[in-house]
PDB file of C-alpha atoms and ligand atoms in Angstrom:
ATOM      1  CA  MET A   1     -20.415  19.621   3.717  1.00  0.00           C
ATOM      2  CA  CYS A   2     -18.390  16.412   3.932  1.00  0.00           C
ATOM      3  CA  VAL A   3     -21.166  14.506   5.704  1.00  0.00           C
ATOM      4  CA  GLY A   4     -21.101  10.792   5.137  1.00  0.00           C
ATOM      5  CA  TYR A   5     -17.539  10.491   4.056  1.00  0.00           C
ATOM      6  CA  LYS A   6     -14.845   8.687   5.999  1.00  0.00           C
ATOM      7  CA  VAL A   7     -11.970  10.791   5.047  1.00  0.00           C
ATOM      8  CA  GLY A   8      -8.524  11.776   6.338  1.00  0.00           C
ATOM      9  CA  PHE A   9      -4.804  11.693   5.830  1.00  0.00           C
ATOM     10  CA  HIS A  10      -1.641   9.741   6.482  1.00  0.00           C
ATOM     11  CA  VAL A  11      -0.695  11.130   9.940  1.00  0.00           C
ATOM     12  CA  SER A  12       2.555  11.145  11.928  1.00  0.00           C
ATOM     13  CA  ILE A  13       3.312   8.827  14.808  1.00  0.00           C
ATOM     14  CA  ALA A  14       6.228  11.024  15.994  1.00  0.00           C
ATOM     15  CA  GLY A  15       6.563  10.717  19.819  1.00  0.00           C
ATOM     16  CA  GLY A  16       4.396   7.525  19.997  1.00  0.00           C
ATOM     17  CA  ILE A  17       1.774   5.770  17.932  1.00  0.00           C
ATOM     18  CA  SER A  18      -1.001   7.073  20.106  1.00  0.00           C
ATOM     19  CA  ASN A  19      -0.214  10.565  19.010  1.00  0.00           C
ATOM     20  CA  SER A  20      -1.578   9.666  15.547  1.00  0.00           C
ATOM     21  CA  VAL A  21      -5.100   9.816  16.963  1.00  0.00           C
ATOM     22  CA  ASP A  22      -4.569  13.405  18.184  1.00  0.00           C
ATOM     23  CA  ASN A  23      -3.002  14.361  14.883  1.00  0.00           C
ATOM     24  CA  ALA A  24      -5.934  12.859  13.068  1.00  0.00           C
ATOM     25  CA  LYS A  25      -8.512  14.556  15.244  1.00  0.00           C
ATOM     26  CA  SER A  26      -6.762  17.980  15.175  1.00  0.00           C
ATOM     27  CA  ILE A  27      -7.289  18.172  11.359  1.00  0.00           C
ATOM     28  CA  GLY A  28     -10.760  16.801  11.315  1.00  0.00           C
ATOM     29  CA  CYS A  29     -10.141  13.282  10.101  1.00  0.00           C
ATOM     30  CA  THR A  30     -12.814  10.608  10.209  1.00  0.00           C
ATOM     31  CA  ALA A  31     -10.256   8.067   8.816  1.00  0.00           C
ATOM     32  CA  PHE A  32      -6.484   7.956   9.015  1.00  0.00           C
ATOM     33  CA  GLN A  33      -3.442   5.973   7.945  1.00  0.00           C
ATOM     34  CA  ILE A  34      -0.111   5.485   9.792  1.00  0.00           C
ATOM     35  CA  PHE A  35       3.225   3.787   9.506  1.00  0.00           C
ATOM     36  CA  SER A  36       3.720   1.532  12.581  1.00  0.00           C
ATOM     37  CA  ARG A  37       7.421   2.575  12.612  1.00  0.00           C
ATOM     38  CA  ASN A  38      10.124   4.309  10.645  1.00  0.00           C
ATOM     39  CA  PRO A  39       9.217   3.474   7.002  1.00  0.00           C
ATOM     40  CA  ARG A  40      12.751   3.991   5.684  1.00  0.00           C
ATOM     41  CA  GLY A  41      14.448   1.336   7.811  1.00  0.00           C
ATOM     42  CA  TRP A  42      14.374  -2.504   8.251  1.00  0.00           C
ATOM     43  CA  ALA A  43      14.580  -2.674  12.021  1.00  0.00           C
ATOM     44  CA  ALA A  44      11.473  -2.044  14.159  1.00  0.00           C
ATOM     45  CA  LYS A  45      11.360  -1.851  17.894  1.00  0.00           C
ATOM     46  CA  PRO A  46       8.470  -3.955  19.284  1.00  0.00           C
ATOM     47  CA  LEU A  47       5.391  -1.890  20.109  1.00  0.00           C
ATOM     48  CA  ALA A  48       5.425  -0.626  23.663  1.00  0.00           C
ATOM     49  CA  PRO A  49       2.411  -2.041  25.552  1.00  0.00           C
ATOM     50  CA  ASP A  50       1.472   1.339  27.041  1.00  0.00           C
ATOM     51  CA  ASP A  51       1.594   3.027  23.618  1.00  0.00           C
ATOM     52  CA  VAL A  52      -0.749   0.336  22.267  1.00  0.00           C
ATOM     53  CA  ALA A  53      -3.097   0.792  25.254  1.00  0.00           C
ATOM     54  CA  ALA A  54      -2.985   4.578  24.773  1.00  0.00           C
ATOM     55  CA  PHE A  55      -3.672   4.273  20.963  1.00  0.00           C
ATOM     56  CA  LYS A  56      -6.620   2.032  21.589  1.00  0.00           C
ATOM     57  CA  SER A  57      -8.263   4.131  24.357  1.00  0.00           C
ATOM     58  CA  LYS A  58      -7.652   7.417  22.405  1.00  0.00           C
ATOM     59  CA  LEU A  59      -9.181   5.886  19.302  1.00  0.00           C
ATOM     60  CA  ALA A  60     -12.199   4.497  21.152  1.00  0.00           C
ATOM     61  CA  ALA A  61     -12.758   8.030  22.628  1.00  0.00           C
ATOM     62  CA  SER A  62     -12.090   9.902  19.340  1.00  0.00           C
ATOM     63  CA  GLY A  63     -15.333   9.008  17.389  1.00  0.00           C
ATOM     64  CA  ILE A  64     -13.118   7.628  14.545  1.00  0.00           C
ATOM     65  CA  GLU A  65     -14.291   4.123  13.630  1.00  0.00           C
ATOM     66  CA  ARG A  66     -11.725   1.358  13.968  1.00  0.00           C
ATOM     67  CA  ASN A  67     -12.439   0.168  10.462  1.00  0.00           C
ATOM     68  CA  CYS A  68     -11.346   3.635   9.067  1.00  0.00           C
ATOM     69  CA  THR A  69      -7.840   3.129  10.286  1.00  0.00           C
ATOM     70  CA  MET A  70      -4.977   1.518   8.412  1.00  0.00           C
ATOM     71  CA  VAL A  71      -1.182   0.758   8.508  1.00  0.00           C
ATOM     72  CA  HIS A  72       0.994   1.277   5.476  1.00  0.00           C
ATOM     73  CA  MET A  73       3.944  -1.011   5.019  1.00  0.00           C
ATOM     74  CA  PRO A  74       7.482   0.481   5.114  1.00  0.00           C
ATOM     75  CA  TYR A  75       9.156   1.201   1.685  1.00  0.00           C
ATOM     76  CA  LEU A  76      12.195  -1.121   1.748  1.00  0.00           C
ATOM     77  CA  PRO A  77      10.610  -4.550   1.299  1.00  0.00           C
ATOM     78  CA  ASN A  78      10.241  -5.987  -2.174  1.00  0.00           C
ATOM     79  CA  LEU A  79       7.705  -8.823  -2.031  1.00  0.00           C
ATOM     80  CA  SER A  80       7.965  -9.622  -5.802  1.00  0.00           C
ATOM     81  CA  GLY A  81      11.745  -9.873  -6.010  1.00  0.00           C
ATOM     82  CA  PRO A  82      13.731 -13.062  -6.586  1.00  0.00           C
ATOM     83  CA  SER A  83      14.281 -15.534  -3.658  1.00  0.00           C
ATOM     84  CA  GLY A  84      17.176 -14.723  -1.380  1.00  0.00           C
ATOM     85  CA  GLU A  85      18.081 -12.634   1.571  1.00  0.00           C
ATOM     86  CA  MET A  86      16.074  -9.598   0.468  1.00  0.00           C
ATOM     87  CA  HIS A  87      12.954 -11.485  -0.247  1.00  0.00           C
ATOM     88  CA  LYS A  88      13.130 -13.272   3.062  1.00  0.00           C
ATOM     89  CA  LYS A  89      13.604  -9.969   4.914  1.00  0.00           C
ATOM     90  CA  SER A  90      10.594  -8.624   3.000  1.00  0.00           C
ATOM     91  CA  ILE A  91       8.401 -11.537   4.055  1.00  0.00           C
ATOM     92  CA  ASP A  92       9.627 -11.004   7.724  1.00  0.00           C
ATOM     93  CA  THR A  93       8.762  -7.375   7.525  1.00  0.00           C
ATOM     94  CA  LEU A  94       5.258  -8.176   6.044  1.00  0.00           C
ATOM     95  CA  ALA A  95       4.666 -10.665   8.854  1.00  0.00           C
ATOM     96  CA  GLY A  96       5.870  -8.087  11.388  1.00  0.00           C
ATOM     97  CA  GLU A  97       3.560  -5.346  10.082  1.00  0.00           C
ATOM     98  CA  ILE A  98       0.511  -7.774  10.099  1.00  0.00           C
ATOM     99  CA  ARG A  99       1.368  -8.531  13.681  1.00  0.00           C
ATOM    100  CA  ARG A 100       1.753  -4.848  14.740  1.00  0.00           C
ATOM    101  CA  ALA A 101      -1.486  -3.830  12.976  1.00  0.00           C
ATOM    102  CA  GLY A 102      -3.246  -6.723  14.820  1.00  0.00           C
ATOM    103  CA  GLU A 103      -1.771  -5.581  18.160  1.00  0.00           C
ATOM    104  CA  LEU A 104      -3.100  -2.064  17.515  1.00  0.00           C
ATOM    105  CA  GLY A 105      -6.515  -3.375  16.558  1.00  0.00           C
ATOM    106  CA  ILE A 106      -6.105  -1.848  13.053  1.00  0.00           C
ATOM    107  CA  PRO A 107      -7.985  -3.950  10.410  1.00  0.00           C
ATOM    108  CA  TYR A 108      -6.041  -3.158   7.251  1.00  0.00           C
ATOM    109  CA  LEU A 109      -2.425  -3.304   6.167  1.00  0.00           C
ATOM    110  CA  ILE A 110      -1.682  -1.638   2.824  1.00  0.00           C
ATOM    111  CA  ILE A 111       1.249  -3.013   0.880  1.00  0.00           C
ATOM    112  CA  HIS A 112       3.150  -2.121  -2.282  1.00  0.00           C
ATOM    113  CA  LEU A 113       3.587  -5.136  -4.498  1.00  0.00           C
ATOM    114  CA  GLY A 114       7.181  -4.427  -5.504  1.00  0.00           C
ATOM    115  CA  SER A 115       9.241  -5.115  -8.570  1.00  0.00           C
ATOM    116  CA  HIS A 116      10.158  -8.333 -10.351  1.00  0.00           C
ATOM    117  CA  LEU A 117      13.570  -6.762 -10.951  1.00  0.00           C
ATOM    118  CA  GLY A 118      13.701  -8.013 -14.541  1.00  0.00           C
ATOM    119  CA  GLN A 119      12.621 -11.638 -13.838  1.00  0.00           C
ATOM    120  CA  GLY A 120       9.263 -11.025 -15.557  1.00  0.00           C
ATOM    121  CA  HIS A 121       5.739 -10.575 -14.350  1.00  0.00           C
ATOM    122  CA  GLU A 122       4.898 -14.209 -14.012  1.00  0.00           C
ATOM    123  CA  ALA A 123       7.962 -14.846 -11.773  1.00  0.00           C
ATOM    124  CA  GLY A 124       7.194 -11.670  -9.696  1.00  0.00           C
ATOM    125  CA  VAL A 125       3.603 -12.621  -9.172  1.00  0.00           C
ATOM    126  CA  ILE A 126       4.727 -16.056  -7.824  1.00  0.00           C
ATOM    127  CA  GLN A 127       7.055 -14.521  -5.438  1.00  0.00           C
ATOM    128  CA  LEU A 128       4.491 -12.104  -4.316  1.00  0.00           C
ATOM    129  CA  ILE A 129       1.859 -14.809  -3.768  1.00  0.00           C
ATOM    130  CA  ASN A 130       4.331 -16.940  -1.796  1.00  0.00           C
ATOM    131  CA  ALA A 131       5.278 -14.008   0.322  1.00  0.00           C
ATOM    132  CA  VAL A 132       1.811 -12.924   1.154  1.00  0.00           C
ATOM    133  CA  ASN A 133       0.591 -16.394   1.803  1.00  0.00           C
ATOM    134  CA  LEU A 134       3.511 -17.219   4.106  1.00  0.00           C
ATOM    135  CA  ALA A 135       3.167 -14.008   6.140  1.00  0.00           C
ATOM    136  CA  ILE A 136      -0.624 -14.192   6.413  1.00  0.00           C
ATOM    137  CA  ASP A 137      -0.449 -17.936   7.429  1.00  0.00           C
ATOM    138  CA  LEU A 138       2.099 -17.247  10.044  1.00  0.00           C
ATOM    139  CA  GLU A 139       0.407 -14.320  11.691  1.00  0.00           C
ATOM    140  CA  GLY A 140      -3.105 -15.532  11.044  1.00  0.00           C
ATOM    141  CA  ARG A 141      -2.289 -18.669  13.080  1.00  0.00           C
ATOM    142  CA  LYS A 142      -1.161 -16.530  15.890  1.00  0.00           C
ATOM    143  CA  GLY A 143      -4.551 -14.694  15.770  1.00  0.00           C
ATOM    144  CA  ALA A 144      -3.808 -11.377  13.940  1.00  0.00           C
ATOM    145  CA  ASP A 145      -7.192 -10.202  12.521  1.00  0.00           C
ATOM    146  CA  VAL A 146      -5.824  -8.063   9.646  1.00  0.00           C
ATOM    147  CA  MET A 147      -6.659  -7.788   6.020  1.00  0.00           C
ATOM    148  CA  VAL A 148      -3.784  -7.107   3.571  1.00  0.00           C
ATOM    149  CA  LEU A 149      -4.710  -4.638   0.925  1.00  0.00           C
ATOM    150  CA  LEU A 150      -2.736  -4.669  -2.370  1.00  0.00           C
ATOM    151  CA  GLU A 151      -2.170  -1.152  -3.640  1.00  0.00           C
ATOM    152  CA  ASN A 152      -2.148  -0.419  -7.374  1.00  0.00           C
ATOM    153  CA  ASN A 153       1.006   1.351  -8.506  1.00  0.00           C
ATOM    154  CA  ALA A 154       1.935   3.930 -11.072  1.00  0.00           C
ATOM    155  CA  GLY A 155       3.335   1.290 -13.569  1.00  0.00           C
ATOM    156  CA  GLN A 156       7.060   2.024 -13.137  1.00  0.00           C
ATOM    157  CA  LYS A 157       9.431  -0.308 -14.944  1.00  0.00           C
ATOM    158  CA  ASN A 158       9.200  -3.964 -13.654  1.00  0.00           C
ATOM    159  CA  SER A 159       6.527  -3.147 -11.063  1.00  0.00           C
ATOM    160  CA  ILE A 160       3.814  -5.601 -10.226  1.00  0.00           C
ATOM    161  CA  GLY A 161       0.211  -4.569  -9.866  1.00  0.00           C
ATOM    162  CA  ALA A 162      -0.286  -1.586 -12.153  1.00  0.00           C
ATOM    163  CA  THR A 163      -3.116  -3.179 -14.186  1.00  0.00           C
ATOM    164  CA  PHE A 164      -6.566  -4.333 -13.088  1.00  0.00           C
ATOM    165  CA  GLU A 165      -5.922  -7.621 -14.920  1.00  0.00           C
ATOM    166  CA  GLU A 166      -2.752  -8.318 -12.884  1.00  0.00           C
ATOM    167  CA  LEU A 167      -4.431  -7.339  -9.698  1.00  0.00           C
ATOM    168  CA  ARG A 168      -7.188  -9.739 -10.473  1.00  0.00           C
ATOM    169  CA  THR A 169      -4.774 -12.549 -11.211  1.00  0.00           C
ATOM    170  CA  ILE A 170      -3.025 -11.996  -7.890  1.00  0.00           C
ATOM    171  CA  LEU A 171      -6.316 -11.970  -5.989  1.00  0.00           C
ATOM    172  CA  ASP A 172      -7.378 -15.262  -7.749  1.00  0.00           C
ATOM    173  CA  LYS A 173      -4.056 -16.845  -6.764  1.00  0.00           C
ATOM    174  CA  LEU A 174      -4.485 -15.688  -3.089  1.00  0.00           C
ATOM    175  CA  GLN A 175      -7.862 -17.209  -2.835  1.00  0.00           C
ATOM    176  CA  GLY A 176      -8.767 -18.016   0.699  1.00  0.00           C
ATOM    177  CA  ALA A 177      -6.378 -15.392   2.093  1.00  0.00           C
ATOM    178  CA  ARG A 178      -7.867 -12.198   3.661  1.00  0.00           C
ATOM    179  CA  VAL A 179      -6.882  -9.616   0.968  1.00  0.00           C
ATOM    180  CA  GLY A 180      -8.426  -6.768  -0.840  1.00  0.00           C
ATOM    181  CA  ILE A 181      -7.431  -3.682  -2.831  1.00  0.00           C
ATOM    182  CA  CYS A 182      -6.290  -0.150  -1.919  1.00  0.00           C
ATOM    183  CA  PHE A 183      -7.007   1.961  -4.960  1.00  0.00           C
ATOM    184  CA  ASP A 184      -4.710   4.980  -5.444  1.00  0.00           C
ATOM    185  CA  THR A 185      -6.044   7.504  -7.848  1.00  0.00           C
ATOM    186  CA  CYS A 186      -2.649   9.030  -8.668  1.00  0.00           C
ATOM    187  CA  HIS A 187      -1.116   5.646  -9.357  1.00  0.00           C
ATOM    188  CA  ALA A 188      -4.124   4.540 -11.461  1.00  0.00           C
ATOM    189  CA  PHE A 189      -3.910   7.805 -13.546  1.00  0.00           C
ATOM    190  CA  ALA A 190      -0.157   7.527 -13.980  1.00  0.00           C
ATOM    191  CA  SER A 191      -0.574   3.949 -15.109  1.00  0.00           C
ATOM    192  CA  GLY A 192      -3.015   4.910 -17.820  1.00  0.00           C
ATOM    193  CA  TYR A 193      -6.462   4.908 -16.299  1.00  0.00           C
ATOM    194  CA  ASP A 194      -8.114   8.194 -17.105  1.00  0.00           C
ATOM    195  CA  LEU A 195      -9.984   9.892 -14.233  1.00  0.00           C
ATOM    196  CA  ARG A 196     -10.295  13.495 -15.610  1.00  0.00           C
ATOM    197  CA  THR A 197     -13.883  13.625 -16.509  1.00  0.00           C
ATOM    198  CA  THR A 198     -17.284  12.157 -15.336  1.00  0.00           C
ATOM    199  CA  ARG A 199     -17.190   9.906 -18.354  1.00  0.00           C
ATOM    200  CA  SER A 200     -13.692   8.628 -17.921  1.00  0.00           C
ATOM    201  CA  VAL A 201     -14.243   8.005 -14.149  1.00  0.00           C
ATOM    202  CA  GLU A 202     -17.248   5.952 -14.961  1.00  0.00           C
ATOM    203  CA  LYS A 203     -15.245   4.081 -17.545  1.00  0.00           C
ATOM    204  CA  THR A 204     -12.336   3.385 -15.220  1.00  0.00           C
ATOM    205  CA  LEU A 205     -14.567   2.333 -12.351  1.00  0.00           C
ATOM    206  CA  ASP A 206     -16.556   0.126 -14.638  1.00  0.00           C
ATOM    207  CA  ALA A 207     -13.393  -1.521 -15.758  1.00  0.00           C
ATOM    208  CA  PHE A 208     -12.317  -2.009 -12.210  1.00  0.00           C
ATOM    209  CA  ASP A 209     -15.658  -3.484 -11.369  1.00  0.00           C
ATOM    210  CA  LYS A 210     -15.690  -5.907 -14.323  1.00  0.00           C
ATOM    211  CA  THR A 211     -12.092  -7.012 -13.770  1.00  0.00           C
ATOM    212  CA  ILE A 212     -11.636  -6.982 -10.071  1.00  0.00           C
ATOM    213  CA  GLY A 213     -15.039  -6.076  -8.525  1.00  0.00           C
ATOM    214  CA  LEU A 214     -15.722  -2.833  -6.653  1.00  0.00           C
ATOM    215  CA  LYS A 215     -16.462  -4.810  -3.475  1.00  0.00           C
ATOM    216  CA  GLU A 216     -12.730  -5.688  -3.285  1.00  0.00           C
ATOM    217  CA  MET A 217     -11.918  -1.952  -2.977  1.00  0.00           C
ATOM    218  CA  LYS A 218     -11.533  -1.485   0.768  1.00  0.00           C
ATOM    219  CA  VAL A 219      -9.592   1.712   0.986  1.00  0.00           C
ATOM    220  CA  VAL A 220      -8.994   4.670  -1.469  1.00  0.00           C
ATOM    221  CA  HIS A 221      -5.873   6.729  -1.652  1.00  0.00           C
ATOM    222  CA  LEU A 222      -7.152   9.986  -3.059  1.00  0.00           C
ATOM    223  CA  ASN A 223      -4.240  11.867  -4.607  1.00  0.00           C
ATOM    224  CA  ASP A 224      -4.118  14.131  -7.626  1.00  0.00           C
ATOM    225  CA  SER A 225      -1.160  13.580 -10.003  1.00  0.00           C
ATOM    226  CA  LYS A 226       1.816  15.759 -10.910  1.00  0.00           C
ATOM    227  CA  GLY A 227       2.450  13.446 -13.902  1.00  0.00           C
ATOM    228  CA  ILE A 228       0.232  13.254 -16.940  1.00  0.00           C
ATOM    229  CA  LEU A 229      -2.049  10.248 -17.918  1.00  0.00           C
ATOM    230  CA  GLY A 230       0.154   7.198 -18.462  1.00  0.00           C
ATOM    231  CA  SER A 231       3.293   8.901 -17.398  1.00  0.00           C
ATOM    232  CA  ASN A 232       4.192   6.159 -14.815  1.00  0.00           C
ATOM    233  CA  LEU A 233       5.256   8.921 -12.543  1.00  0.00           C
ATOM    234  CA  ASP A 234       4.416   8.362  -8.805  1.00  0.00           C
ATOM    235  CA  ARG A 235       4.206  12.074  -7.813  1.00  0.00           C
ATOM    236  CA  HIS A 236       1.222  13.189  -5.732  1.00  0.00           C
ATOM    237  CA  GLU A 237      -0.432  16.613  -6.135  1.00  0.00           C
ATOM    238  CA  HIS A 238      -2.918  18.574  -4.028  1.00  0.00           C
ATOM    239  CA  ILE A 239      -6.595  17.685  -4.567  1.00  0.00           C
ATOM    240  CA  GLY A 240      -7.853  19.241  -7.777  1.00  0.00           C
ATOM    241  CA  LEU A 241      -4.589  20.981  -8.599  1.00  0.00           C
ATOM    242  CA  GLY A 242      -2.943  18.158 -10.627  1.00  0.00           C
ATOM    243  CA  ASN A 243      -3.531  16.597 -13.918  1.00  0.00           C
ATOM    244  CA  ILE A 244      -6.625  14.674 -12.685  1.00  0.00           C
ATOM    245  CA  GLY A 245      -8.230  17.955 -11.765  1.00  0.00           C
ATOM    246  CA  GLY A 246     -11.337  18.969  -9.923  1.00  0.00           C
ATOM    247  CA  GLU A 247     -13.978  17.560 -12.388  1.00  0.00           C
ATOM    248  CA  GLY A 248     -12.509  14.113 -12.248  1.00  0.00           C
ATOM    249  CA  ILE A 249     -12.042  14.116  -8.545  1.00  0.00           C
ATOM    250  CA  ALA A 250     -15.637  15.365  -7.950  1.00  0.00           C
ATOM    251  CA  ALA A 251     -16.956  12.627 -10.225  1.00  0.00           C
ATOM    252  CA  PHE A 252     -14.904  10.042  -8.506  1.00  0.00           C
ATOM    253  CA  LEU A 253     -16.003  11.083  -4.949  1.00  0.00           C
ATOM    254  CA  THR A 254     -19.657  11.147  -5.846  1.00  0.00           C
ATOM    255  CA  HIS A 255     -19.593   7.670  -7.259  1.00  0.00           C
ATOM    256  CA  LYS A 256     -21.975   5.489  -5.100  1.00  0.00           C
ATOM    257  CA  ARG A 257     -19.397   2.931  -4.206  1.00  0.00           C
ATOM    258  CA  ILE A 258     -16.677   5.451  -3.319  1.00  0.00           C
ATOM    259  CA  LEU A 259     -18.967   7.021  -0.786  1.00  0.00           C
ATOM    260  CA  GLN A 260     -18.849   3.957   1.326  1.00  0.00           C
ATOM    261  CA  ILE A 261     -15.094   3.470   1.476  1.00  0.00           C
ATOM    262  CA  PRO A 262     -12.523   5.130   3.811  1.00  0.00           C
ATOM    263  CA  ILE A 263     -10.590   7.728   1.855  1.00  0.00           C
ATOM    264  CA  ILE A 264      -6.964   8.731   2.677  1.00  0.00           C
ATOM    265  CA  MET A 265      -5.202  11.555   1.094  1.00  0.00           C
ATOM    266  CA  GLU A 266      -1.450  11.337   0.790  1.00  0.00           C
ATOM    267  CA  THR A 267      -1.007  14.824  -0.569  1.00  0.00           C
ATOM    268  CA  PRO A 268       2.055  17.045  -0.090  1.00  0.00           C
ATOM    269  CA  ILE A 269       2.427  19.766   2.593  1.00  0.00           C
ATOM    270  CA  ASP A 270       4.016  22.829   1.020  1.00  0.00           C
ATOM    271  CA  GLU A 271       3.653  26.488   0.522  1.00  0.00           C
ATOM    272  CA  LYS A 272       0.485  25.913  -1.617  1.00  0.00           C
ATOM    273  CA  ARG A 273      -1.442  23.832   0.872  1.00  0.00           C
ATOM    274  CA  ASN A 274      -1.534  21.879   4.146  1.00  0.00           C
ATOM    275  CA  ASP A 275      -3.791  18.964   5.014  1.00  0.00           C
ATOM    276  CA  ALA A 276      -6.572  21.245   6.377  1.00  0.00           C
ATOM    277  CA  LYS A 277      -6.641  22.974   2.992  1.00  0.00           C
ATOM    278  CA  ASN A 278      -6.823  19.766   1.022  1.00  0.00           C
ATOM    279  CA  LEU A 279      -9.584  18.540   3.299  1.00  0.00           C
ATOM    280  CA  ARG A 280     -11.547  21.708   2.525  1.00  0.00           C
ATOM    281  CA  ALA A 281     -10.927  21.151  -1.211  1.00  0.00           C
ATOM    282  CA  PHE A 282     -12.178  17.576  -0.813  1.00  0.00           C
ATOM    283  CA  CYS A 283     -15.353  18.694   0.883  1.00  0.00           C
ATOM    284  CA  GLU A 284     -16.046  21.230  -1.750  1.00  0.00           C
ATOM    285  CA  LEU A 285     -15.569  18.667  -4.583  1.00  0.00           C
ATOM    286  CA  ALA A 286     -17.588  16.028  -2.749  1.00  0.00           C
ATOM    287  CA  SER A 287     -20.576  18.238  -2.081  1.00  0.00           C
TER     288      SER A 287
HETATM  289 ZN1   ZN B 301       1.356   3.282  -0.795  1.00  0.00          ZN
HETATM  290 ZN1   ZN B 302      -1.040   5.512  -2.059  1.00  0.00          ZN
HETATM  291 ZN1   ZN B 303       2.342   7.195  -4.653  1.00  0.00          ZN
END
């Protein structure tokens, strides 16, 4: 049914990072995303060597390909904000997460681009570029083999990276750095890119291809949207039950480029559905 797709969920690391592999396997993932630590705090304990070893051996035995695993950055850093203590801490956190992903052998780190906090897009982009370059240089020199993926956002006030044009500008300015794009369908839809019909999916992906290039899309976050088109609302809905809906998601999933990319769902778990049920909905729409 789902043959050919690399698909899964954001899974928990509670009790140790290596548990994420068991969690992913138990719901039938062929790709998965984790936080490397508590996403709502600044402090992070160094990774325990035995946990790293257990993660690697479980992953190797799991049948899940290493290039279908990814780390998501914690939520507090703001890489596009003005210089100062907060920006410095954000760069430190980014460097730390690149290091941790590298230690785990995970090839991708997905980052939110943050907010310019009223300083304007140009200033925000400069801060972001400096932050990403600094962190990648630092950890790259120490040997971390991790690609940083910029995630498009829902276009909330002052946020950086909602439009394909701005993402292209950022990639251009980061030339030489190992970066790519994580495309979140809910965020794209909320920021005004229609994905509800076969035609609108084609139009949106064509625009992405012309402006950014589909080859830069390394990971997909497949989420339906609680908000309407252009609402700038970052609220994820179960697959097919939101304002994007089944037709759009089916068209998106059967696009030839999307077939080759690891797909992660960051859908809610509630009385309507759990992850297993969203995976079933995915497979039905993808077939
Ligand atoms: Zn994200
Ligand atoms: Zn996302
Ligand atoms: Zn979101």
